[in-house]
Amino acid sequence: MKAILLKDFGSTDNFILENNYAIPEPGDRDILIKIKATAFNPIDYQMRQGKTEKKRMHSPILGREFSGVIVKVGKLTQRFKVGDAVFAASGSMGSNGTYTEYISVPELLLVHKPEQLTFEEAAAIPSASLTALQCYNRLGIQFTDSVFITGAAGGVGMALVKILIAKGYQKIIATAGNQESKSQLLKAGLKEEQLIDYKTAHLSQVIINHNKGHLFNHCIDLVGDQMSLICAQVIATNGTYADVTALTTGQAREELFHKGAVLVNISNYAYSLEKNYGYYGDSLSKFMQLMSVLSLSPPAIKNIGLLSVETVKEAHQLLEDNQTKGRKLVMQIA
């Protein structure tokens, strides 16, 4: 099969095309899928750069979510058949990553693709939705609570904003870096006065001013680094800080400690480490039910091309430069 391999950590020049990579053979409880589309996530370029996330690599083929059609089933599988259209967050649990034509994954990861969704739309849903749903479920946000979200126009942020607004939460302030990102968040239901350009001078004070001078009950940090410090500055005493990146700075951690903040680490890795594969399929099914009940729209996507080194390079660069502009980047697998 064709596959885009990462030959070494560093720049996008380390991606190469392999035309004869071995098609994986599914185990007894696994299913082999012909991939139709895959989406890109920040963890992809962080892995490529050799950062902490490289520890999650299990194959030289990156990519962690997909949609496709089943071509072979293991003898102990029960819920799917050849020809079924499915999608999943494969993470590090598949035979390889998703910048390729085939992947074998545990049956428990998979969910049937709804007919109304294209393969491209379905591929853009799993990873971000599972993270957003975990944020929502674990934080216990009350309707009177104020919520600050960094990087809200990314995949996780868009899914989370849609959930919160559909559920009736109103006290939300979020950052957006450009007009396109802002437009996507406005379409999702936020109002102009709820959005702040993260490049604004005296950002912490501006954020607090937008919350009527009050500190925030919850800060959901989807960016890390210097934004973790901003969160530490705007969070209330004993407020909840949701860390989705593991990129908090030393100064941020110190300030969060001084405020007695409750730290919630949002990590879907935890379930894969204990081989609780059912968590992923069950949670994705619950998110799809939520989409239906709350009439949530699928993510806005940007189809950036077919399986190729050039497409992968472009996607990584757009993510790294924070230029996705509120859209999930998707690659078609011909």
XYZ file of C-alpha atoms in Angstrom:
334
model
C 0.000 0.000 0.000
C 1.019 3.638 -0.415
C 2.043 5.362 2.803
C 3.659 8.614 3.901
C 6.473 7.773 6.315
C 8.341 9.986 8.769
C 11.993 9.025 8.374
C 13.295 11.262 11.184
C 12.161 13.950 13.611
C 12.339 17.565 12.522
C 11.016 19.435 9.507
C 8.357 18.417 7.008
C 11.186 17.459 4.641
C 11.429 14.219 6.637
C 8.226 12.857 5.076
C 8.728 10.363 2.255
C 6.406 8.288 0.058
C 6.562 4.501 0.299
C 4.676 2.707 -2.490
C 4.938 -0.853 -1.187
C 4.306 -0.705 2.551
C 2.803 -3.993 3.776
C -0.984 -4.104 4.173
C -1.654 -5.090 7.813
C -3.368 -8.358 8.636
C -6.162 -7.984 11.221
C -6.057 -10.056 14.388
C -8.993 -12.074 15.662
C -10.674 -9.048 17.270
C -9.510 -6.515 14.699
C -10.917 -5.114 11.484
C -9.105 -4.022 8.326
C -10.365 -0.801 6.753
C -9.669 0.798 3.394
C -9.210 4.408 4.423
C -11.257 6.975 2.498
C -10.231 10.108 4.416
C -8.090 11.176 7.351
C -7.796 14.420 9.305
C -4.854 16.234 10.868
C -4.348 17.248 14.498
C -1.757 19.382 16.344
C -0.315 16.242 17.923
C 0.751 15.187 14.422
C 3.232 18.013 13.943
C 4.293 17.812 17.592
C 5.186 14.156 17.021
C 7.016 15.085 13.816
C 9.062 17.670 15.716
C 10.127 15.054 18.253
C 8.393 16.675 21.225
C 6.950 14.755 24.188
C 4.158 13.407 21.992
C 6.681 11.297 20.067
C 6.327 8.790 22.923
C 2.861 8.008 21.513
C 4.256 7.003 18.123
C 3.914 3.332 17.276
C 4.572 3.531 13.532
C 6.526 5.746 11.119
C 3.113 6.509 9.591
C 1.466 9.392 11.475
C -2.251 10.218 11.621
C -4.791 9.375 14.313
C -8.342 9.429 12.901
C -10.037 8.207 9.754
C -13.138 7.117 7.895
C -13.326 4.240 5.466
C -14.857 0.963 4.342
C -14.304 -2.450 5.944
C -12.498 -4.947 3.707
C -11.740 -7.765 6.175
C -12.915 -8.773 9.666
C -11.239 -10.868 12.359
C -12.867 -14.201 13.177
C -13.960 -13.110 16.677
C -15.496 -9.767 15.648
C -19.281 -9.412 15.869
C -20.623 -5.923 15.150
C -19.427 -5.161 11.618
C -19.248 -6.776 8.198
C -17.266 -6.269 5.018
C -18.564 -3.241 3.132
C -19.665 -1.257 6.206
C -18.697 2.426 6.213
C -17.059 3.287 9.546
C -14.974 5.942 11.287
C -12.871 6.100 14.423
C -10.188 7.756 16.492
C -7.405 5.243 16.034
C -4.775 7.102 18.067
C -1.852 4.770 18.696
C -4.085 1.720 18.798
C -4.108 0.714 15.148
C -1.606 -1.260 13.105
C -0.198 2.022 11.798
C -1.175 5.664 11.392
C -3.661 6.995 8.854
C -1.498 8.722 6.220
C -1.923 5.573 4.155
C -4.450 3.366 2.376
C -5.238 0.697 4.987
C -5.365 0.346 8.747
C -6.260 -2.502 11.092
C -7.871 -1.492 14.392
C -9.628 -3.167 17.315
C -13.322 -3.611 16.547
C -14.275 -1.696 19.704
C -12.902 1.565 18.293
C -15.279 1.661 15.354
C -18.616 3.399 14.815
C -20.852 3.150 11.742
C -20.653 6.277 9.593
C -24.013 8.070 9.382
C -25.265 8.203 5.803
C -25.734 11.978 5.911
C -22.037 12.563 6.564
C -19.411 12.464 3.853
C -16.290 10.432 4.487
C -14.375 13.705 4.796
C -16.763 15.087 7.429
C -16.702 11.822 9.370
C -12.897 11.709 9.409
C -12.814 15.190 10.951
C -14.970 14.272 13.949
C -13.429 11.571 16.219
C -10.291 12.944 17.911
C -11.570 16.449 18.613
C -15.033 15.300 19.671
C -13.701 12.755 22.185
C -11.495 15.407 23.772
C -14.295 17.996 23.833
C -16.721 15.496 25.332
C -14.222 14.575 28.042
C -13.799 18.270 28.888
C -17.543 18.711 29.189
C -18.147 15.525 31.187
C -15.303 15.962 33.668
C -15.477 19.666 34.500
C -19.014 19.718 35.901
C -19.687 23.228 34.630
C -22.711 24.938 36.179
C -24.904 27.345 34.225
C -23.801 30.210 36.484
C -20.100 29.432 35.944
C -17.879 31.499 33.677
C -15.689 29.642 31.175
C -12.570 30.835 29.363
C -11.372 28.794 26.360
C -8.034 29.309 24.624
C -7.661 28.279 20.984
C -11.419 27.891 20.638
C -11.374 27.827 16.826
C -9.438 24.549 16.725
C -11.136 21.187 16.344
C -11.586 20.559 20.072
C -12.628 24.135 20.775
C -15.253 24.216 18.033
C -16.797 20.942 19.218
C -16.776 22.110 22.847
C -18.252 25.531 22.042
C -21.064 23.893 20.081
C -21.857 21.560 22.989
C -21.843 24.336 25.576
C -24.006 26.696 23.529
C -26.472 23.969 22.579
C -26.724 22.997 26.262
C -27.536 26.608 27.199
C -24.290 27.896 28.699
C -23.821 31.620 28.118
C -20.875 32.860 30.185
C -18.161 31.894 27.701
C -15.157 33.956 26.609
C -12.801 32.573 23.953
C -9.722 33.550 21.993
C -9.481 33.635 18.200
C -6.421 34.616 16.185
C -7.816 35.817 12.856
C -11.024 36.879 11.164
C -11.698 33.473 9.618
C -11.446 31.763 13.027
C -13.679 34.411 14.502
C -16.245 33.866 11.756
C -16.360 30.132 12.445
C -16.925 30.750 16.163
C -19.681 33.252 15.379
C -21.336 30.606 13.192
C -21.039 28.185 16.106
C -23.108 30.564 18.226
C -20.720 32.803 20.142
C -21.269 36.555 20.028
C -18.809 39.235 18.991
C -18.317 40.378 22.579
C -17.344 36.849 23.628
C -14.330 36.712 21.307
C -10.874 38.178 21.939
C -7.851 38.266 19.654
C -5.076 36.518 21.595
C -2.586 39.050 20.180
C -4.332 41.892 22.059
C -2.139 43.965 24.382
C -2.690 43.476 28.150
C -4.553 40.290 27.260
C -5.275 39.057 30.796
C -6.951 42.286 31.831
C -8.923 42.483 28.594
C -10.202 38.938 29.167
C -11.263 39.764 32.731
C -12.957 42.954 31.525
C -14.981 40.912 29.038
C -16.159 38.826 31.997
C -17.495 41.969 33.698
C -14.383 42.259 35.844
C -14.695 38.758 37.321
C -12.171 35.928 37.319
C -13.207 32.658 35.695
C -14.527 29.504 37.320
C -13.092 27.353 34.524
C -10.203 27.791 32.095
C -9.968 25.240 29.299
C -6.519 25.538 27.757
C -6.244 24.124 24.234
C -2.994 25.965 23.444
C -0.550 25.769 26.355
C 2.767 27.640 26.582
C 2.138 31.367 27.192
C -1.630 30.896 27.100
C -1.323 28.665 30.154
C 0.040 31.683 32.010
C -2.875 33.811 30.775
C -5.231 31.163 32.139
C -3.426 31.216 35.491
C -3.847 34.982 35.627
C -7.585 35.006 34.852
C -8.688 31.959 36.847
C -10.490 32.400 40.172
C -9.228 31.020 43.465
C -9.998 27.267 43.519
C -11.075 27.512 39.889
C -10.644 24.582 37.510
C -7.870 24.515 34.928
C -8.310 21.914 32.187
C -4.956 21.075 30.615
C -5.404 19.547 27.156
C -1.834 20.009 25.903
C 0.618 19.201 28.742
C 2.444 22.376 27.644
C 1.985 24.550 30.731
C 4.947 26.765 31.639
C 6.708 26.693 34.986
C 5.399 30.161 35.835
C 1.847 29.109 34.985
C 2.078 26.047 37.211
C 3.358 28.213 40.066
C 0.515 30.715 39.741
C -2.078 27.957 39.449
C -0.689 26.467 42.656
C -0.870 29.805 44.480
C -4.547 30.082 43.505
C -5.301 26.576 44.682
C -6.586 25.697 41.228
C -8.036 22.288 40.527
C -6.018 20.774 37.683
C -7.806 18.411 35.316
C -5.620 16.619 32.802
C -7.644 15.859 29.703
C -5.939 12.865 28.129
C -7.517 10.223 25.942
C -4.223 8.318 26.135
C -5.169 7.019 29.561
C -7.757 4.645 28.161
C -5.459 3.266 25.474
C -2.724 2.570 28.018
C -5.125 0.319 29.910
C -6.355 -1.134 26.583
C -9.883 0.044 27.282
C -10.711 0.238 23.582
C -14.434 0.255 24.257
C -14.126 3.765 25.691
C -13.362 5.163 22.264
C -16.176 3.564 20.320
C -18.696 4.133 23.134
C -17.687 7.780 23.581
C -17.787 8.463 19.850
C -21.262 6.916 19.696
C -22.371 9.154 22.560
C -21.002 12.212 20.795
C -22.874 11.301 17.621
C -26.075 10.918 19.660
C -25.384 14.334 21.162
C -24.902 15.783 17.671
C -28.315 14.435 16.714
C -30.177 15.497 19.866
C -28.627 18.980 19.952
C -28.676 19.400 16.153
C -24.938 20.082 16.114
C -23.454 20.681 12.682
C -20.430 18.657 11.544
C -17.076 20.455 11.685
C -16.154 22.902 8.956
C -13.464 21.200 6.902
C -10.795 22.119 4.396
C -10.017 19.336 1.946
C -6.370 19.957 1.165
C -5.741 17.155 -1.310
C -5.094 13.496 -1.984
C -2.625 11.206 -0.225
C 0.809 12.643 -1.013
C 3.900 14.029 0.660
C 2.923 17.496 -0.557
C -0.515 17.308 1.069
C 0.929 16.144 4.387
C 3.572 18.876 4.338
C 0.956 21.541 3.670
C -1.302 20.314 6.471
C 1.520 20.213 9.006
C 2.660 23.698 8.092
C -0.841 25.137 8.355
C -1.283 23.567 11.783
C 2.128 24.653 12.978
C 1.526 28.226 11.796
C -1.954 28.313 13.365
C -3.522 28.933 9.957
C -6.363 26.411 9.926
C -8.785 29.331 10.353
C -11.433 27.378 12.200
C -11.510 24.466 9.763
C -10.420 20.861 10.206
C -7.821 19.835 7.628
C -8.741 16.654 5.766
C -6.845 14.480 3.289
C -8.609 12.167 0.852
C -7.210 8.700 0.353
C -7.959 7.648 -3.247
